[in-house]
Tab-separated table of C-alpha atoms in Angstrom:
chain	number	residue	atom	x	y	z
A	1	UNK	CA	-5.924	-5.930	13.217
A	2	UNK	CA	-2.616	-3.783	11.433
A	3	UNK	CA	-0.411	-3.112	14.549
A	4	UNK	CA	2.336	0.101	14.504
A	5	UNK	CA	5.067	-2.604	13.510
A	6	UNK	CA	3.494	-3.602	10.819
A	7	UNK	CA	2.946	0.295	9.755
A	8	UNK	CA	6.396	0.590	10.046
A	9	UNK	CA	7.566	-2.033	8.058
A	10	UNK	CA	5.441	-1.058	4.919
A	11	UNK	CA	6.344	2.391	5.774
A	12	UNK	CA	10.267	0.774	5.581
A	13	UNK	CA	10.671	3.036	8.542
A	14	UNK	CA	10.599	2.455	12.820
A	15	UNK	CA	7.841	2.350	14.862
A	16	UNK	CA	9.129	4.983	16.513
A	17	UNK	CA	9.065	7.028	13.652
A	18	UNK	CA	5.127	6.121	12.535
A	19	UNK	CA	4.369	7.363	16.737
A	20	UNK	CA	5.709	10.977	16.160
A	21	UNK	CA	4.199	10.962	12.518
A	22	UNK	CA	0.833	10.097	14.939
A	23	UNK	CA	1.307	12.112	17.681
A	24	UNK	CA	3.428	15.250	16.207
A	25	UNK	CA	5.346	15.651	18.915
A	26	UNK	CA	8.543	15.424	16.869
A	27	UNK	CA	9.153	17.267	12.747
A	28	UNK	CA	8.890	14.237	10.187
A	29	UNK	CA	9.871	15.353	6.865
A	30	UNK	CA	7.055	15.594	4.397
A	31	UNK	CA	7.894	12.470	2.369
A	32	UNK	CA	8.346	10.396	5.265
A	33	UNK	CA	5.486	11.110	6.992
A	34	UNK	CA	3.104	10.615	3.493
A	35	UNK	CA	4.804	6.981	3.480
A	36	UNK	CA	3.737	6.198	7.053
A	37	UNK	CA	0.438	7.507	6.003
A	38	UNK	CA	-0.249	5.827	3.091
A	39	UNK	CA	0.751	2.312	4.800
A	40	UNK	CA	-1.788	3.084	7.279
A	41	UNK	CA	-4.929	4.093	5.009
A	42	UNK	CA	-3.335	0.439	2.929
A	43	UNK	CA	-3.379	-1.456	6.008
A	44	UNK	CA	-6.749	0.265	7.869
A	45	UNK	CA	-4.419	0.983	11.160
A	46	UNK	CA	-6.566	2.313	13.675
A	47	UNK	CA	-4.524	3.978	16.058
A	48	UNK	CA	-5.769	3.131	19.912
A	49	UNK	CA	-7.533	5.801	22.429
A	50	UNK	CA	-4.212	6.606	23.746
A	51	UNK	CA	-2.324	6.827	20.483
A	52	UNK	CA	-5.479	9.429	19.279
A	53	UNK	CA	-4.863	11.420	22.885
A	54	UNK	CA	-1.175	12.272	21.827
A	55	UNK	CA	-1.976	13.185	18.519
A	56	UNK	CA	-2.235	17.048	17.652
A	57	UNK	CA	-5.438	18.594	17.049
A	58	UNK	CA	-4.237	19.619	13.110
A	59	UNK	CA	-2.697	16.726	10.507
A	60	UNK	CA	-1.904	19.382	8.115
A	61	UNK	CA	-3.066	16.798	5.349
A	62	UNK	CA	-5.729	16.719	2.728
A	63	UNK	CA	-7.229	13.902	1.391
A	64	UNK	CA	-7.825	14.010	-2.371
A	65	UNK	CA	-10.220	10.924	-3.594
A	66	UNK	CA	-9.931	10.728	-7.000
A	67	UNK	CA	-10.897	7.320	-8.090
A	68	UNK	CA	-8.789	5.837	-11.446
A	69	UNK	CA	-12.017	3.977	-12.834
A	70	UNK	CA	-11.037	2.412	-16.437
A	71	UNK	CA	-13.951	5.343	-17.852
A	72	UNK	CA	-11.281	8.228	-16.737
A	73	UNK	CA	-9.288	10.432	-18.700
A	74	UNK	CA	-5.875	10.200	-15.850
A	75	UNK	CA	-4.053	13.010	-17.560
A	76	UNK	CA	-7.108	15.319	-16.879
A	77	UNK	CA	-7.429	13.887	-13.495
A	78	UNK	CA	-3.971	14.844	-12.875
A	79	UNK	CA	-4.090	17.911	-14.089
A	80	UNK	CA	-7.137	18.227	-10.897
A	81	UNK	CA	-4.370	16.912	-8.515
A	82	UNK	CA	-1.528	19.153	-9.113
A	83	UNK	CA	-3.615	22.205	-8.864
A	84	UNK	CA	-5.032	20.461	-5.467
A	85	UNK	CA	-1.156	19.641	-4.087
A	86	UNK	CA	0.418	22.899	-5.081
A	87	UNK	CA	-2.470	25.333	-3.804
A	88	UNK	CA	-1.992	23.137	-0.704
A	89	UNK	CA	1.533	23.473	-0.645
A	90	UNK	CA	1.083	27.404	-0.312
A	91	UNK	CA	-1.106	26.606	3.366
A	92	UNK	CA	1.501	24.353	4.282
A	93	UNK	CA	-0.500	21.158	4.177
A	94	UNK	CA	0.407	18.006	2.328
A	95	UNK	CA	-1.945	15.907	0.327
A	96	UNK	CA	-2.853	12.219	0.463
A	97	UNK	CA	-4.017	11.267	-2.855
A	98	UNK	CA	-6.715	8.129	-3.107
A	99	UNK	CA	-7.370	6.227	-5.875
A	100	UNK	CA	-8.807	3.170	-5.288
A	101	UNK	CA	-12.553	2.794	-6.066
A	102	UNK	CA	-13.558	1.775	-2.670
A	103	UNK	CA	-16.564	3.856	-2.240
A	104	UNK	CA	-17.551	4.717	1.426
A	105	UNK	CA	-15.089	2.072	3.277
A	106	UNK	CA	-12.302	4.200	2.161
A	107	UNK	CA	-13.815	7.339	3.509
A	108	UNK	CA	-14.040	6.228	6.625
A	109	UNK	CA	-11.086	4.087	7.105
A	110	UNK	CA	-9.216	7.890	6.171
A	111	UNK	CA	-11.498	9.539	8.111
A	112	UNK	CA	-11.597	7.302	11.068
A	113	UNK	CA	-7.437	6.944	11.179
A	114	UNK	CA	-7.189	10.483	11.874
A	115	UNK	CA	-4.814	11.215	9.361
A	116	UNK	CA	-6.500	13.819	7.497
A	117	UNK	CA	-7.754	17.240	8.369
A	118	UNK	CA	-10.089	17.129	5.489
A	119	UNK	CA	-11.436	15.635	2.186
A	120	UNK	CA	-11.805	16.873	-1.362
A	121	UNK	CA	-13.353	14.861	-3.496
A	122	UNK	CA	-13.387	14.429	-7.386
A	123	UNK	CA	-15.606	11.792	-10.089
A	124	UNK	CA	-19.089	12.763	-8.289
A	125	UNK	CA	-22.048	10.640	-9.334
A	126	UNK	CA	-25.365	12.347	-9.524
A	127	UNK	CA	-26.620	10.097	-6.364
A	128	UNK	CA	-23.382	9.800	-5.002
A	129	UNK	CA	-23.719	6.804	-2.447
A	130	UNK	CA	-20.631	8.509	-0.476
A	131	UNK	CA	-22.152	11.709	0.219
A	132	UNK	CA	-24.204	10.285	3.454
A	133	UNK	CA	-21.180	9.246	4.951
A	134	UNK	CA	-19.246	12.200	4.187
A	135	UNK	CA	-22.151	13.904	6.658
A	136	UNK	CA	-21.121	11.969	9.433
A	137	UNK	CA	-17.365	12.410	9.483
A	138	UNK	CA	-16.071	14.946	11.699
A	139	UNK	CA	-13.446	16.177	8.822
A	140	UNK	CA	-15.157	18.907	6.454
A	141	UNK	CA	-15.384	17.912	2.822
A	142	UNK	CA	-15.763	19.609	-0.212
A	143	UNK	CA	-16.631	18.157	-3.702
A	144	UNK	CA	-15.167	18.919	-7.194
A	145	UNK	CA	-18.727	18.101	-9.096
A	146	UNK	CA	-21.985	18.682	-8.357
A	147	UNK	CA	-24.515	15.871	-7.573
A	148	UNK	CA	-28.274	16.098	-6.837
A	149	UNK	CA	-28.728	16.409	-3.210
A	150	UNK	CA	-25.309	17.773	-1.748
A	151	UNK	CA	-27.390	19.517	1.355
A	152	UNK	CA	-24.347	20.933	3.549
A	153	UNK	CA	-21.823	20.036	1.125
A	154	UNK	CA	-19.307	22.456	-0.578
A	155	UNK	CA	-19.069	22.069	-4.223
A	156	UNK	CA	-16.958	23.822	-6.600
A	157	UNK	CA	-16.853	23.103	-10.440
A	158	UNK	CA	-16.963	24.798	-13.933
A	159	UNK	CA	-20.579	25.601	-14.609
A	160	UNK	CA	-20.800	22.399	-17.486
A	161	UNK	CA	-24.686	23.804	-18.042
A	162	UNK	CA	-23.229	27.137	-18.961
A	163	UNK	CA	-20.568	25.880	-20.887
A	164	UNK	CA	-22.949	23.975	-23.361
A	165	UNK	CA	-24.993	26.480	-23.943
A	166	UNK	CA	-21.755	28.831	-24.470
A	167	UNK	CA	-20.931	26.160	-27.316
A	168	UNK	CA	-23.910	25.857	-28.593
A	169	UNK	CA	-24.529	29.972	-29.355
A	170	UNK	CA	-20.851	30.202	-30.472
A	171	UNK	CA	-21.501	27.712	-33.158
A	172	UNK	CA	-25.742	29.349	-33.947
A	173	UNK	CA	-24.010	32.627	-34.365
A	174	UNK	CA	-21.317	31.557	-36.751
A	175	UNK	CA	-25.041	30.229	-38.603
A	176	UNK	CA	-24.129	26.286	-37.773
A	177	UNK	CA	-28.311	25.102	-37.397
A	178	UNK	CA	-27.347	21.146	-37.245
A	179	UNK	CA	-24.641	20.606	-34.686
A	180	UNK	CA	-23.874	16.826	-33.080
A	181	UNK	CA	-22.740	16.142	-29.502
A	182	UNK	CA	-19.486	13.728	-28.873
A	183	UNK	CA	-20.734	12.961	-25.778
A	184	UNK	CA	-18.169	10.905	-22.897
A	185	UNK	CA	-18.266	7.375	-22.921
A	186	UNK	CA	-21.812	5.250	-22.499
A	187	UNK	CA	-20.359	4.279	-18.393
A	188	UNK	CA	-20.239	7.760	-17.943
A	189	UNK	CA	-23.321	8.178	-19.009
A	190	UNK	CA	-24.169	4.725	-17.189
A	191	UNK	CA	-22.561	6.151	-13.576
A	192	UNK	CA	-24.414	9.245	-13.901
A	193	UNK	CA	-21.625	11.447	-13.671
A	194	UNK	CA	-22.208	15.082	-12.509
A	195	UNK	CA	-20.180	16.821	-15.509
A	196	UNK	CA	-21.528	14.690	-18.227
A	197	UNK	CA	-25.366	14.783	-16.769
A	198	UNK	CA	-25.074	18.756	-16.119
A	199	UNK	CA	-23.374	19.474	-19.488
A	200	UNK	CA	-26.219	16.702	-21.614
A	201	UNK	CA	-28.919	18.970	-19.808
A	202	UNK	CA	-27.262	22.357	-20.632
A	203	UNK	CA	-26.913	21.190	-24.210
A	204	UNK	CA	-30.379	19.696	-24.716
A	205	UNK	CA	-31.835	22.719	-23.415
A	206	UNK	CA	-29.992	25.252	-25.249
A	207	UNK	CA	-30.741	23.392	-28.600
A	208	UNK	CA	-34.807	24.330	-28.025
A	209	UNK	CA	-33.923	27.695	-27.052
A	210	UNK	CA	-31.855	28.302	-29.481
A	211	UNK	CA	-33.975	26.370	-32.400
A	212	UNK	CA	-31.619	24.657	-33.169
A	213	UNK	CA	-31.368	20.875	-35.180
A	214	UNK	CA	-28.868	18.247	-32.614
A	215	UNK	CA	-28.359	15.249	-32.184
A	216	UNK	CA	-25.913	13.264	-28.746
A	217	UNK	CA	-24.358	9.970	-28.428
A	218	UNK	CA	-22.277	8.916	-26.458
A	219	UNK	CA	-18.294	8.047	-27.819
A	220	UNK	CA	-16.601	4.546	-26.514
A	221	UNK	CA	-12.669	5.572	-26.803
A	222	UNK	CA	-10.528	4.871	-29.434
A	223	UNK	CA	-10.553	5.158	-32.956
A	224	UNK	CA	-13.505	2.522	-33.577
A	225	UNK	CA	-15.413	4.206	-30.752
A	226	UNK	CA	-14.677	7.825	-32.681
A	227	UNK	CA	-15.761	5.910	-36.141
A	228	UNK	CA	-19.147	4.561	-34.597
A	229	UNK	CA	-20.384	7.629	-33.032
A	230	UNK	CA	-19.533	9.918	-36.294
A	231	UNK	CA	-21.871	7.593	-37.990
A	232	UNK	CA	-24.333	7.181	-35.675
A	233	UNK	CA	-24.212	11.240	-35.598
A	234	UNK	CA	-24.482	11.933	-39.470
A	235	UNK	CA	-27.648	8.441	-40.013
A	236	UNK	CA	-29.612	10.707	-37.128
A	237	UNK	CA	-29.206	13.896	-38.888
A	238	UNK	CA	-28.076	14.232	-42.167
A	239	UNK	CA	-25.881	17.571	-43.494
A	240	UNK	CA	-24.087	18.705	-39.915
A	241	UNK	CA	-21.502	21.368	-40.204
A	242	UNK	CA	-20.885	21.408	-36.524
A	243	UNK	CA	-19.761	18.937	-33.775
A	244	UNK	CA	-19.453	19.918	-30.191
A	245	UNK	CA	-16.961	17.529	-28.517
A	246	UNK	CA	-16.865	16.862	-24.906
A	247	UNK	CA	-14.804	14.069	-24.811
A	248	UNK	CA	-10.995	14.737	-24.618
A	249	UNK	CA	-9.716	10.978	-25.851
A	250	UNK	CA	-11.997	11.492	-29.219
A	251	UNK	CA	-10.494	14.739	-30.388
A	252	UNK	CA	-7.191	12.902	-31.897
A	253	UNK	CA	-9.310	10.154	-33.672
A	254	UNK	CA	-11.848	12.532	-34.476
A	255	UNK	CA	-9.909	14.816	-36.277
A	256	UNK	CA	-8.121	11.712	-38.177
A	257	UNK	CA	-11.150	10.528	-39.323
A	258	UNK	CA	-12.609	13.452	-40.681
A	259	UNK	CA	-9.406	14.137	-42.667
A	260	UNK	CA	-9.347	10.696	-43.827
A	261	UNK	CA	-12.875	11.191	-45.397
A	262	UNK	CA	-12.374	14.261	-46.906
A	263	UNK	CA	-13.838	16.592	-44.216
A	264	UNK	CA	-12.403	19.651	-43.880
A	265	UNK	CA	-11.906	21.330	-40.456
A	266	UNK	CA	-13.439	24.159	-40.178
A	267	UNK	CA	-14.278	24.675	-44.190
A	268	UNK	CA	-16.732	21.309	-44.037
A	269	UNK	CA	-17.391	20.769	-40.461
A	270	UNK	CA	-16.695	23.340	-37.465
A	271	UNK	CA	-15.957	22.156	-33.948
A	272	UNK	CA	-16.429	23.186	-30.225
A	273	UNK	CA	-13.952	21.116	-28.061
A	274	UNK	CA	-14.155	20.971	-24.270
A	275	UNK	CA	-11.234	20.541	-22.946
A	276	UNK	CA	-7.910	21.608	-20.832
A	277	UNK	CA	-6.163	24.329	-22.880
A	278	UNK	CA	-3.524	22.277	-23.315
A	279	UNK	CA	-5.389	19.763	-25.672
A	280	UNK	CA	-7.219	22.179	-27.403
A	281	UNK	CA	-3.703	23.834	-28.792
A	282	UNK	CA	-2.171	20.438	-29.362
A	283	UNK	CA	-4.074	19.213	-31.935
A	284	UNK	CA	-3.352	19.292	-35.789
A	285	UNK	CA	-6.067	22.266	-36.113
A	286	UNK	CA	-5.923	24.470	-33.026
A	287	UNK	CA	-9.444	24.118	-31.684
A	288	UNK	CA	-11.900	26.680	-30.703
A	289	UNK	CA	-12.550	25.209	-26.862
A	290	UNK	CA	-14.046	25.742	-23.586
A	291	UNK	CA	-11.278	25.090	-20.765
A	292	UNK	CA	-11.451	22.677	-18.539
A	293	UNK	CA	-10.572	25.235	-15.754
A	294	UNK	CA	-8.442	22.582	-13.242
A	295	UNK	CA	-5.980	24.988	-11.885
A	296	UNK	CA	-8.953	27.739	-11.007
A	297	UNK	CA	-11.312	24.914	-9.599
A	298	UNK	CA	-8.816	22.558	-7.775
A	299	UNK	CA	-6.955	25.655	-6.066
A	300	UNK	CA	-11.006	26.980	-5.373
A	301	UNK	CA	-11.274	23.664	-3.660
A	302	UNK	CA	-8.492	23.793	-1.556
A	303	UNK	CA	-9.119	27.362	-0.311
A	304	UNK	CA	-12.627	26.626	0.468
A	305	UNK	CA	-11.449	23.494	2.582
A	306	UNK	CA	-9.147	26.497	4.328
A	307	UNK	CA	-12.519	28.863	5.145
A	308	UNK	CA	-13.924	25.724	6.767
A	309	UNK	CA	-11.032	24.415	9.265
A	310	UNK	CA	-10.969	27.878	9.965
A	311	UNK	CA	-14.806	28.260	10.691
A	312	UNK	CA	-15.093	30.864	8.205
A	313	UNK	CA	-18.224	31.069	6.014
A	314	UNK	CA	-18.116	29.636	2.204
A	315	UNK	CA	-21.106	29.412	-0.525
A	316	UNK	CA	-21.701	25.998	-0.736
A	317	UNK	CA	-22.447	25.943	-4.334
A	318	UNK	CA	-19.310	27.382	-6.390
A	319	UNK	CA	-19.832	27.529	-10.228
A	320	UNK	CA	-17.095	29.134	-12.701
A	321	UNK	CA	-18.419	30.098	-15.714
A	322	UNK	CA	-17.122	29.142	-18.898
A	323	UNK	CA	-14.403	30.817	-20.990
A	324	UNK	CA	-14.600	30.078	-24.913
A	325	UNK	CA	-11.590	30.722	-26.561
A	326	UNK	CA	-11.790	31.162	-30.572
A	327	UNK	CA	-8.938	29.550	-32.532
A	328	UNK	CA	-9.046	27.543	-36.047
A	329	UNK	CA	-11.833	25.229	-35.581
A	330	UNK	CA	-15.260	26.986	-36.329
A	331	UNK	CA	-16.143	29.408	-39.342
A	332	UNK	CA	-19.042	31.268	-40.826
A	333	UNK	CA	-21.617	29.380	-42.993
A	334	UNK	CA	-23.875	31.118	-45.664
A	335	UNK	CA	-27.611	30.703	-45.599
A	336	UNK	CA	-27.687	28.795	-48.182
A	337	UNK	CA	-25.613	25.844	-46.382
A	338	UNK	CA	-27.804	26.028	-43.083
């Protein structure tokens, strides 16, 4: 087992030093103390009876577990973390950020080290095999998704559901009838992630209600990923004039391709992009898109983990509905092109 010297030497600092950042008894500065405390969640230091007895009742730390799995888009991610560390920041608690894949051992190895106060956690899976053990901890936890049974579980997210069907009757009223999906990647699909499963649902759905023509696949990165979904997309239904892109990596390769095959944007084909502002306004045509809200819901996140370490009452289901924001991407067909 890890002892506090060997803390201390990943941590480059004294033992002494990794005791007071245990017990509190003495002010560590902020980047000092998130250096002892990611050696110990590295090494799985489990700090003895006595050590736990000195220790204050409040860390002042978050967890954030936000795995990096190769089916990620980091910059998005990121954008999830800094709203997480800064709204944080303002309660004057620091943030230990996670992201190894380690399922449940990590948890607990966190948990069980008493070096957080709480857990937020991000990439849910629709039968997340980390929620039971979240249950047991004695740290309150809140999830950024929105998986199938999260029975005494706080989850915040953008309503994906909603936002389909916002893209989908933003692109029937401009007259679009035969619209494709750019779906996430096929492991996305494969993991069952919460955003992709929701926003599939909200999209299939909306096409019958709104008798509408669609067709989904999912998009493997990169340009060759971009170039067999586009064709899979127009052999399954002939004559689009609409895409609906949920897939941030595509957009780039997207948009090349179309130009590169004489496919106008928006006079040939409109699109719906959802995505982080940011994207949406950085591409060669300024897209019409659906934000990917991470300030709103990472900053929800961390005030709901507030409201529980301070025994206050929160809604344990936390939806933000979806903001469309028209720009270049999508115009008005005639009848006659429907």
């Amino acid at each position: 087992m890890p002892t506090i010297n060997d803390v201390a030497k990943a941590a480059g600092v004294s033992p002494s030093t990794v005791s007071y950042v245990l017990s509190g008894r003495r002010p560590i500065s902020a980047e000092t103390r998130a250096r002892v405390q990611a050696a110990i969640a590295e090494l799985g230091f489990h700090p003895h009876a006595g050590a736990r007895a000195l220790a204050s009742s409040k860390t002042n730390v978050i967890a954030l577990v936000a795995p990096l799995r190769v089916d990620v888009n980091v910059p998005v991610i990121m954008q999830f973390a800094t709203a997480v560390v800064t709204a944080a920041r303002s309660y004057n608690h620091d943030v230990l950020l996670l992201t190894k894949d380690e399922g449940t051992a990590g948890l607990e190895r966190v948990a069980h080290s008493t070096m957080v106060d709480a857990l937020i956690l991000m990439d849910l899976e629709r039968d997340d095999l980390r929620i039971p053990a979240l249950r047991k901890l004695k740290q309150p936890s809140v999830l950024i998704g929105l998986p199938a049974d999260h029975t005494g579980i706080a989850c915040v997210d953008l309503d994906f559901g909603a936002a389909a069907r916002a893209a989908l009757a933003h692109l029937a009223g401009h007259g679009h009838r035969r619209i494709g999906l750019v779906g996430p990647s096929p492991a996305v699909y494969k993991r069952q992630t919460t955003y992709a499963d929701r926003f599939l649902t909200g999209f299939l759905e909306a096409s019958v209600d709104l008798g509408l023509q669609t067709v989904t696949h999912p998009c493997e990165p990169g340009a060759e990923g971009v170039r067999s979904c586009m064709a899979d997309l127009d052999a399954e239904l002939s004559g689009l004039t609409a895409l609906v892109v949920h897939n941030e990596e595509a957009l780039r390769p997207l948009l090349d391709l179309l130009h590169a095959t004489g496919r106008r944007v928006p006079e040939d084909v409109s699109i719906v992009a959802i995505c982080p502002r940011d994207v949406a306004t950085a591409m060669p045509v300024n897209l019409t898109s659906i934000d990917i809200p991470a300030h709103d819901v990472g900053t929800l996140a961390v005030e709901t983990v507030m409201r529980l370490l301070d025994g206050r009452r929160v809604e344990y289901t936390r939806l933000l509905e979806p903001r469309l924001v028209e720009r270049d991407s999508c115009r008005e067909i005639s009848a006659s092109h429907r």
